CSV table of C-alpha atoms in Angstrom, one decimal:
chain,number,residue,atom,x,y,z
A,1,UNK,CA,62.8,66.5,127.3
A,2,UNK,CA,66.5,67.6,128.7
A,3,UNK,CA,67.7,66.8,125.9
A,4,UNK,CA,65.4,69.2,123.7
A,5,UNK,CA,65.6,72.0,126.5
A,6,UNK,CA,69.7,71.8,126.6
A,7,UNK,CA,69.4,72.1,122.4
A,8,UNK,CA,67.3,74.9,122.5
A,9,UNK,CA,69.4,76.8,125.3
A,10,UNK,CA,72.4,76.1,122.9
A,11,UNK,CA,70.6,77.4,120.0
A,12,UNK,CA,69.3,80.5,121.7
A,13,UNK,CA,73.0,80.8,123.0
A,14,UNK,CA,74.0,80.7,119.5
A,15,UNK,CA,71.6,83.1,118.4
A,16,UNK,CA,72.7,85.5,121.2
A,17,UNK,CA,76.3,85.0,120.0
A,18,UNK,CA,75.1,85.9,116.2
A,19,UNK,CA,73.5,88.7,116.9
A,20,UNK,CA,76.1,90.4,119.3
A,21,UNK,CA,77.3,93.5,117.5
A,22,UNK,CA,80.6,92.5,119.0
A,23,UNK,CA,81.0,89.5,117.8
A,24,UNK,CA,80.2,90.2,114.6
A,25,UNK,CA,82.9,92.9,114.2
A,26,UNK,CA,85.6,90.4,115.6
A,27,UNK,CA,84.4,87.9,112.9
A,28,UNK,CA,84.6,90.6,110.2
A,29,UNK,CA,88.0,91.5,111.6
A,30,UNK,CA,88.9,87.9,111.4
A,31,UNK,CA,88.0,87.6,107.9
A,32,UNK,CA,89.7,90.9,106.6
A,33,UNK,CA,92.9,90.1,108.3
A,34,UNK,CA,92.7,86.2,106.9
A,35,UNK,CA,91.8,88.2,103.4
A,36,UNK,CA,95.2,90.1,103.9
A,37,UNK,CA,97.1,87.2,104.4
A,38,UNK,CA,96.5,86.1,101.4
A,39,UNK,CA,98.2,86.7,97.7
A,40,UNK,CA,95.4,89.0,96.7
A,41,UNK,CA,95.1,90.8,99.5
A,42,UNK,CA,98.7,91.7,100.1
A,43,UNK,CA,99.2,92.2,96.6
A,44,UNK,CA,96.3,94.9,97.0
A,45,UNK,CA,97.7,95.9,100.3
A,46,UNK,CA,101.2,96.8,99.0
A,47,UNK,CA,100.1,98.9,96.0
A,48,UNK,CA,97.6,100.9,98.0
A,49,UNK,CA,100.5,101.3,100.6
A,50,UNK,CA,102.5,102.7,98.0
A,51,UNK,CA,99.5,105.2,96.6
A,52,UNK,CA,99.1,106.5,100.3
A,53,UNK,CA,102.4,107.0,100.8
A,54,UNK,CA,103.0,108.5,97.5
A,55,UNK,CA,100.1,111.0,98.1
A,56,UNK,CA,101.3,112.0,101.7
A,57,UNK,CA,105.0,113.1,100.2
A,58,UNK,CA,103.3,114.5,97.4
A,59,UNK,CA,101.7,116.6,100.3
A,60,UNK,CA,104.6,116.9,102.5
A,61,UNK,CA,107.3,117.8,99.9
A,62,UNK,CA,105.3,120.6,98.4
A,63,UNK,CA,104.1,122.5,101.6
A,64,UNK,CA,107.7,124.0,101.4
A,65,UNK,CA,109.9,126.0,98.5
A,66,UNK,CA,112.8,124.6,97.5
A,67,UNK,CA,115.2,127.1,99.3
A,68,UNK,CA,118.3,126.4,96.0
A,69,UNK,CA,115.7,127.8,93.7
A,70,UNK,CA,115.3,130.9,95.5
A,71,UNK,CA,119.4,131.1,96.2
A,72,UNK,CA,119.7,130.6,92.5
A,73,UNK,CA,117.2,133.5,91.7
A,74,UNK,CA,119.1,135.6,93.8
A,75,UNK,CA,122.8,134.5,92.2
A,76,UNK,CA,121.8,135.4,88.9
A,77,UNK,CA,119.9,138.9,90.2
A,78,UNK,CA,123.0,139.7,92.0
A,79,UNK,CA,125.6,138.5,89.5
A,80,UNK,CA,123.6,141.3,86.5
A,81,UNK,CA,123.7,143.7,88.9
A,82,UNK,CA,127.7,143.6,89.5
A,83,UNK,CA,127.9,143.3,85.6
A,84,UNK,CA,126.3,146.5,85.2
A,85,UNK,CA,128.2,148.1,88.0
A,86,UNK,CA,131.4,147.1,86.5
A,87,UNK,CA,129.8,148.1,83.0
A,88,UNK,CA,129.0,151.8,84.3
A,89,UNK,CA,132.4,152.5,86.0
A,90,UNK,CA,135.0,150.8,83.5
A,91,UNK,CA,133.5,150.5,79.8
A,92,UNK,CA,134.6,154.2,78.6
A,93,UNK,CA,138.4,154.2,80.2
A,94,UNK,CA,140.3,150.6,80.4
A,95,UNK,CA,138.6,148.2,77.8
A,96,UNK,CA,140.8,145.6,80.1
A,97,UNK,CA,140.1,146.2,83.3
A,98,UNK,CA,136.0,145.9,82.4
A,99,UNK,CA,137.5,142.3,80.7
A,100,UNK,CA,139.2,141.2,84.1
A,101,UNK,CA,136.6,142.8,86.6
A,102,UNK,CA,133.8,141.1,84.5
A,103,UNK,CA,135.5,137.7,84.3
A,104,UNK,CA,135.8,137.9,88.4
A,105,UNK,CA,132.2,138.5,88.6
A,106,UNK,CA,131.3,135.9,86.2
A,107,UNK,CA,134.0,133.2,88.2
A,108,UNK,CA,132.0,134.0,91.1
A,109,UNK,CA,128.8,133.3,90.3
A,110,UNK,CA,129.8,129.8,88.1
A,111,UNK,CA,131.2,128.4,91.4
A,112,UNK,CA,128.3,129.7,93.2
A,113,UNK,CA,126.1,128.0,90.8
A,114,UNK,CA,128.4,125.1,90.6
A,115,UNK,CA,128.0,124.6,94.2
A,116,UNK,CA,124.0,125.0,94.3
A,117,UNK,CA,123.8,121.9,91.5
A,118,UNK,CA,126.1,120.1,94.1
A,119,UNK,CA,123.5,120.5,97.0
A,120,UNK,CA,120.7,119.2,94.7
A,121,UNK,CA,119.6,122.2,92.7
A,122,UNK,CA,118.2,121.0,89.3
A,123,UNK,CA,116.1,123.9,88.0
A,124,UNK,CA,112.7,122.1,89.0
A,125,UNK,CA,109.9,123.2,91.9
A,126,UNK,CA,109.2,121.1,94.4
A,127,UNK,CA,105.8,120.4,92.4
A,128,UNK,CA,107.6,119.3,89.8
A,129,UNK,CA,109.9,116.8,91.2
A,130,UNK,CA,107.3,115.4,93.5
A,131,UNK,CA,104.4,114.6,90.7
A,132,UNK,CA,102.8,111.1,91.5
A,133,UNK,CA,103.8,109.2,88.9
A,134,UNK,CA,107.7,110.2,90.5
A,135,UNK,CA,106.7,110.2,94.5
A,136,UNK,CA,104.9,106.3,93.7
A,137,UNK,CA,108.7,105.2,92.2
A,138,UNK,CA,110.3,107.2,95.1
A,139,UNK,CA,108.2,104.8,97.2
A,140,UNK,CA,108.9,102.1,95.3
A,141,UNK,CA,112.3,102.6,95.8
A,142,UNK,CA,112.2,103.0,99.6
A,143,UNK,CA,110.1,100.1,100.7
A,144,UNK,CA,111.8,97.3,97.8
A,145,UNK,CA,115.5,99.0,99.2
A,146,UNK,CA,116.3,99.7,95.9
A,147,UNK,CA,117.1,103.3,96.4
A,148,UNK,CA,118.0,104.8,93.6
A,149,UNK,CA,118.9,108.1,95.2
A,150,UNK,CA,117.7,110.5,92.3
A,151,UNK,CA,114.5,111.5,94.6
A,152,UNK,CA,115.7,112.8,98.3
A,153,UNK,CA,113.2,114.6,100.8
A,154,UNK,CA,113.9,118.0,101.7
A,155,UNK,CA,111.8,118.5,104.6
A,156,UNK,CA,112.1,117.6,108.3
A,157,UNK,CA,108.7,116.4,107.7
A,158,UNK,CA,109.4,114.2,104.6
A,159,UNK,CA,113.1,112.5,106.2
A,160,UNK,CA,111.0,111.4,109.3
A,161,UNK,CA,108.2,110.1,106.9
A,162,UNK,CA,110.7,107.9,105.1
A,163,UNK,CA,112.2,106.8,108.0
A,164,UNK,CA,108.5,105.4,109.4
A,165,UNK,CA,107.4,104.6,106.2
A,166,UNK,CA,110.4,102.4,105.2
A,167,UNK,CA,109.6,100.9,108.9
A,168,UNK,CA,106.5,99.1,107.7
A,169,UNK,CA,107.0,99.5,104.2
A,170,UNK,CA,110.2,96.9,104.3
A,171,UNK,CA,108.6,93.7,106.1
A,172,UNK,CA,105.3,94.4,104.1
A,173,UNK,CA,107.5,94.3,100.9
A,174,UNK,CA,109.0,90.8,102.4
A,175,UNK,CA,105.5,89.1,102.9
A,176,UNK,CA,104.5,90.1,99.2
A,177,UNK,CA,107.9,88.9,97.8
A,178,UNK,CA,107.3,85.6,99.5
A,179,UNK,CA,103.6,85.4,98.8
A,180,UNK,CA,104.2,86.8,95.2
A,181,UNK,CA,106.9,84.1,94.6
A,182,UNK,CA,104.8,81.0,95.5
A,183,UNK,CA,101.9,82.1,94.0
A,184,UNK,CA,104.0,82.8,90.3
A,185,UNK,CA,105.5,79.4,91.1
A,186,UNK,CA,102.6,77.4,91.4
A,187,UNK,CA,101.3,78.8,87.8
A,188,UNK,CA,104.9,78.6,86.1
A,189,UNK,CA,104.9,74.7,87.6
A,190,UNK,CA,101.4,74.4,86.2
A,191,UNK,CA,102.0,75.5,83.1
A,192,UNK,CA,105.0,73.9,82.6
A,193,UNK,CA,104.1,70.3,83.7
A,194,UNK,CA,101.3,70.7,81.2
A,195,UNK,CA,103.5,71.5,78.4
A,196,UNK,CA,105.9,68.7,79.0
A,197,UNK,CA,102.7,66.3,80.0
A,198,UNK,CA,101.1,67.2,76.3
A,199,UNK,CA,105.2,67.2,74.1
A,200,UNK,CA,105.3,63.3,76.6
A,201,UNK,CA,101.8,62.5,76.1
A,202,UNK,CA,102.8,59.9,73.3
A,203,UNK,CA,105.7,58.2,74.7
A,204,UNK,CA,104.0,57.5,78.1
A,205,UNK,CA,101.3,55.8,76.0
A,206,UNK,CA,103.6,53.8,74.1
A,207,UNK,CA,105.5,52.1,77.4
A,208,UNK,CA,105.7,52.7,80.7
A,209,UNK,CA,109.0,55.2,80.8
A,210,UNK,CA,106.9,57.8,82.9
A,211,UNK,CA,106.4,56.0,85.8
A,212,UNK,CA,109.1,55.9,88.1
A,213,UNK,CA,108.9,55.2,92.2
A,214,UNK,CA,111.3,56.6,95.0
A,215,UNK,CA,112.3,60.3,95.7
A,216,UNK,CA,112.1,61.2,92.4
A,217,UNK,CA,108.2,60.5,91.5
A,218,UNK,CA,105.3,60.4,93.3
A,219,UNK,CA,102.9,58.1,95.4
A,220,UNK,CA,101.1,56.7,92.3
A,221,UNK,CA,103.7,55.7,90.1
A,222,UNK,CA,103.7,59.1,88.1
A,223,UNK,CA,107.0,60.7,88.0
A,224,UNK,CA,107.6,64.1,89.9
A,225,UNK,CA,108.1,67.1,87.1
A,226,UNK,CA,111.0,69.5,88.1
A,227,UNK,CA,111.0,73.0,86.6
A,228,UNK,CA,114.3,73.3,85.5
A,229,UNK,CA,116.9,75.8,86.2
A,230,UNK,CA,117.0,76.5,82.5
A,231,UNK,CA,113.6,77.8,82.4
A,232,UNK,CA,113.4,80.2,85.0
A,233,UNK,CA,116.7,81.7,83.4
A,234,UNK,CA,114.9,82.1,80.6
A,235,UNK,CA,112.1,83.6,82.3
A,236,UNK,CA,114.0,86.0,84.2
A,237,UNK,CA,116.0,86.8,80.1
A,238,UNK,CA,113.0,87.4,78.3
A,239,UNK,CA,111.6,89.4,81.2
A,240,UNK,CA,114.9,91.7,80.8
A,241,UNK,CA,115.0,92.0,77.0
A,242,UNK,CA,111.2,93.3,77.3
A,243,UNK,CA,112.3,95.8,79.6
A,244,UNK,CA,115.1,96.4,77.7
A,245,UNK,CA,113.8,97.0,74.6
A,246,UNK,CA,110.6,99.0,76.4
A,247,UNK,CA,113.1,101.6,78.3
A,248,UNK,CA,115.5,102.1,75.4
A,249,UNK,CA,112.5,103.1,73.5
A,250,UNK,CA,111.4,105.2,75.5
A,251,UNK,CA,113.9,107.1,77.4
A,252,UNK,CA,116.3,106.8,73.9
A,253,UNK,CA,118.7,105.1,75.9
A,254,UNK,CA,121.4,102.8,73.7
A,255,UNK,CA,120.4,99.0,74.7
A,256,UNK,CA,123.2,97.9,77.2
A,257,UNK,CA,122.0,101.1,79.3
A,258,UNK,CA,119.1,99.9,79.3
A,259,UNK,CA,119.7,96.4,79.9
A,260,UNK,CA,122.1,97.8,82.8
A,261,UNK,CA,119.1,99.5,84.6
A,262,UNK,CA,117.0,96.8,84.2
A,263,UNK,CA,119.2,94.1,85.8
A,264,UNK,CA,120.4,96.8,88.3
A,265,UNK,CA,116.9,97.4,89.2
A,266,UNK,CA,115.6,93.9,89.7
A,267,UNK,CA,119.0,93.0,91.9
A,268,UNK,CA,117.8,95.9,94.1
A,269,UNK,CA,121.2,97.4,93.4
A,270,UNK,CA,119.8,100.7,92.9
A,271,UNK,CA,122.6,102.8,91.9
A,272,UNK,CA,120.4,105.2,90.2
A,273,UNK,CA,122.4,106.4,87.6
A,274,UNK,CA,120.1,106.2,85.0
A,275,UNK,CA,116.2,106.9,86.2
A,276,UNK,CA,113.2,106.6,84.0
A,277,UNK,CA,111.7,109.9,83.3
A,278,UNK,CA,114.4,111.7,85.5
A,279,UNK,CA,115.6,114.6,83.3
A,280,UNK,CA,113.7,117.9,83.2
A,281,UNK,CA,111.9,117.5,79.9
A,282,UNK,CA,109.8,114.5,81.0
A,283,UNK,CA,108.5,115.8,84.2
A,284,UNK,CA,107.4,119.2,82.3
A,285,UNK,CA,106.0,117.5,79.1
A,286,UNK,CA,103.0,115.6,81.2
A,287,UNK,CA,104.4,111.6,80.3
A,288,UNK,CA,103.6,110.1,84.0
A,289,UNK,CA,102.2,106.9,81.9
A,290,UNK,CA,106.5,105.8,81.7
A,291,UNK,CA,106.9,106.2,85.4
A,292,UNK,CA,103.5,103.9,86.4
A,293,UNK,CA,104.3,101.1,83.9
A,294,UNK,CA,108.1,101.5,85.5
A,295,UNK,CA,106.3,101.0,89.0
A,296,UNK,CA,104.4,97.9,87.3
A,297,UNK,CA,107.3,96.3,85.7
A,298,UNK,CA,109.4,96.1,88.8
A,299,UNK,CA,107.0,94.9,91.4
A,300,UNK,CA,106.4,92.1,89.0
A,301,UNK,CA,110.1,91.6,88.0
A,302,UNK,CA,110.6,91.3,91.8
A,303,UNK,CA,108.0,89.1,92.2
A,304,UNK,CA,109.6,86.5,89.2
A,305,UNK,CA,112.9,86.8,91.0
A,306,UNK,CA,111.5,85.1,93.8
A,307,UNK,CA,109.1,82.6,91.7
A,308,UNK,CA,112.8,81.6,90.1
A,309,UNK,CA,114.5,81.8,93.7
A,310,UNK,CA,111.6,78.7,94.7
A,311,UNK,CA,111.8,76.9,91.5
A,312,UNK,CA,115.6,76.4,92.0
A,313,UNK,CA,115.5,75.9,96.0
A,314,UNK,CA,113.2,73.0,95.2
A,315,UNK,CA,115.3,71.5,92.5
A,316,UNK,CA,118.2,72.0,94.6
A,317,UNK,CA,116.4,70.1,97.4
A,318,UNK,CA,115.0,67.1,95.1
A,319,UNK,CA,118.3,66.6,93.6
A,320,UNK,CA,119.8,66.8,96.9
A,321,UNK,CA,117.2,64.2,97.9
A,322,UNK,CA,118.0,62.2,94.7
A,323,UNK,CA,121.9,62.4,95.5
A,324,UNK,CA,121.6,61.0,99.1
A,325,UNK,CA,119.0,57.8,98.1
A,326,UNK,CA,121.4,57.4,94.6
A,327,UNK,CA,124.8,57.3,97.5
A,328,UNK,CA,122.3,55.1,100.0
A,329,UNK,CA,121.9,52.4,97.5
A,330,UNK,CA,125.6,52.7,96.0
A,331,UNK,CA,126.8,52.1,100.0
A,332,UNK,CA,124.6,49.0,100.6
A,333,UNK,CA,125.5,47.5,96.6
A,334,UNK,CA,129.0,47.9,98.2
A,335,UNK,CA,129.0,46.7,101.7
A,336,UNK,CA,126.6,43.2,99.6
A,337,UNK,CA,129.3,42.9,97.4
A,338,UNK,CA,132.2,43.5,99.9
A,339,UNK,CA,130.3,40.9,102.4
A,340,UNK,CA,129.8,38.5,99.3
A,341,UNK,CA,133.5,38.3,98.3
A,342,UNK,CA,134.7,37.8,102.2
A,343,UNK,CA,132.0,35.0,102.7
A,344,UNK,CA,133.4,33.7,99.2
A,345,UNK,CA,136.9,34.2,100.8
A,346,UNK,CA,136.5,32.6,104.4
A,347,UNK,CA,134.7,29.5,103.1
A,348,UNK,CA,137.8,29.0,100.0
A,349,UNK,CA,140.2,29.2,103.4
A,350,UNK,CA,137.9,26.6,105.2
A,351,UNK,CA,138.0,24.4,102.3
C-alpha cells in the first residue's frame, strides 16, 4: 500500500510538472537551443542572420542622401554657370582670354570632381548601392572578415551597426565554419571510403591484404581508410574552376581574374579589387540573381575549406600516430638486436 501511494504521488508530481506552463517553455527552450547547436540549425541561423542584417542596412543606409551626389549636382550647376559668365563677357573681344578663362573654370571643377570620386562618389543613390542582393554580400563580407571594401556605410547609424553586427556575426561565423566542416567531412569520408571499398571490393576477396591491426586499422581487423591530401586538393580545384569559369562568364572577366577572386575570396583575403556585380550597369539593369548565387558559393566554399582543413588534421595525426608505433618498434628491433650481439659477445669472452 506505501508503495502504491508513493507511485501515485510521484506520478501526480509528474503530471503537475507536465502541465506547468513553465516548465514547458524551459523544455521548449531547451530543445530550440539544442536544435541550434546543431548543423542544421546554425546553418539556418547564419543565413537568416545575414537576411536580417542585410534588411536592417538596407533600411539604415537609405533613410539618408548621399551628401557627394548632391555636392556633385551642385559642381556641375556651378561649373555651367561660370561657363556662361565667362561666355557673355569674353566671346566677342579676346577669342583667347574666353580659351584660358574657360580652361580655369573647367580645371576647377575636374579636381573638384576628381576629389568627390576620391571620397566615394560613384554616380549611384544610396538605393542603388544598398539593393539586397548587394547589402546580403556586404554582410557576408563583414561577419566571414573577408571585407572586400567596395560597400562602406555612410551613416553614423550604419558604422555603429557593423561594428555590433560584426560582434555576433564573427563567433557565429566560427561555430558554422566548424560545424559546416565536420559535417562536409563525414559525407566526403563516406563517400570516399565507399568508392575505394567498391574499386577494392575484389582484391579483399581474393586474400586477406585489407586487414591490417595496430594504429593504422581498426578494432576488427578492417583497415582504417584515410582521405588523402590529394583529394581534398582536388576538391577545393574543381570547386575553384567552377567558380571560375561561372564568374568569368558572367562578369566578362578574362579567367585568371577570375580565378584571382575566387581564391582571394575563399582565403578571406578580401582585397576587393574585383567585386561581382559592382559596376553601375549591373545594379541598374535588375541582375541580383549573380550577387545571391555569389553569397551561395562562398559560404559553401568556406565551408569545404574547413571539410579539407579536418581531412588533413586527421591524416596528419594518423600518420603522426603511424610514425611514432613505426620508430617504437624500430627502437625495441634495435635495443633486441644490440642486447643479442653483447650476450653473443660476453659469453665468446667467457668461453
Amino acid at each position: 500500500m506505501i508503495r502504491q501511494r508513493s507511485s501515485v504521488r510521484s506520478r501526480g508530481s509528474s503530471s503537475t510538472t507536465i502541465s506547468d506552463p513553465r516548465e514547458k517553455v524551459k523544455d521548449c527552450c531547451r530543445k530550440f537551443v539544442a536544435f541550434m547547436c546543431t548543423q542544421v540549425g546554425v546553418g539556418g541561423l547564419i543565413v537568416a542572420y545575414a537576411l536580417v542584417g542585410a534588411a536592417s542596412f538596407m533600411s539604415i543606409e537609405t533613410q539618408e542622401p548621399n551628401p557627394l551626389i548632391e555636392h556633385v549636382v551642385t559642381l556641375r550647376r556651378n561649373c555651367a554657370a561660370e561657363l556662361w559668365d565667362v561666355t557673355e563677357q569674353l566671346n566677342l573681344f579676346n577669342s583667347s582670354i574666353w580659351h584660358y578663362e574657360a580652361d580655369l573654370v573647367l580645371k576647377r571643377y575636374q579636381d573638384d570632381f576628381a576629389e568627390a570620386i576620391r571620397r566615394g562618389y560613384d554616380g549611384r543613390s544610396p538605393e542603388e548601392v544598398w539593393n539586397f542582393p548587394a547589402a546580403l554580400m556586404f554582410c557576408l563580407a563583414v561577419f566571414t572578415m573577408i571585407g572586400y571594401g567596395n560597400m562602406v556605410p555612410r551613416t553614423a547609424w550604419g558604422k555603429g551597426a557593423t561594428v555590433i553586427y560584426a560582434t555576433f556575426g564573427i563567433p557565429l561565423y566560427i561555430l558554422y565554419f566548424m560545424n559546416m566542416g565536420k559535417v562536409l567531412a563525414s559525407t566526403f569520408k563516406w563517400l570516399y571510403t565507399w568508392f575505394h571499398e567498391c574499386s577494392h571490393r575484389s582484391d579483399e576477396d581474393g586474400g586477406l591484404g585489407g586487414l591490417e591491426d595496430g594504429p593504422g586499422g581498426l578494432a576488427g581487423g578492417r583497415k582504417r581508410i584515410i582521405v588523402p591530401t590529394t583529394a581534398c586538393l582536388w576538391v577545393i580545384t574543381i570547386y575553384i574552376a567552377t567558380g571560375t569559369i561561372m564568374f568569368a562568364e558572367w562578369e566578362k572577366w578574362t579567367y585568371l581574374d577570375s580565378a584571382y577572386f575566387c581564391v582571394t575570396s575563399l582565403c578571406k583575403i578580401g582585397i576587393g579589387d574585383l567585386v561581382p556585380g559592382a559596376n553601375i550597369l549591373d545594379s541598374q539593369s535588375g541582375k541580383p540573381t549573380k550577387l545571391v548565387i555569389n553569397f551561395v558559393y562562398m559560404l559553401l566554399g568556406m565551408g569545404l575549406v574547413a571539410m579539407c582543413y579536418i581531412l588533413m588534421r586527421e591524416e596528419v595525426r594518423i600518420k603522426m600516430q603511424e610514425i611514432k608505433e613505426d620508430t617504437r618498434l624500430c627502437l625495441e628491433d634495435l635495443s633486441a638486436k644490440f642486447a643479442k650481439c653483447c650476450g653473443t659477445k660476453d659469453s665468446q669472452y667467457y668461453d
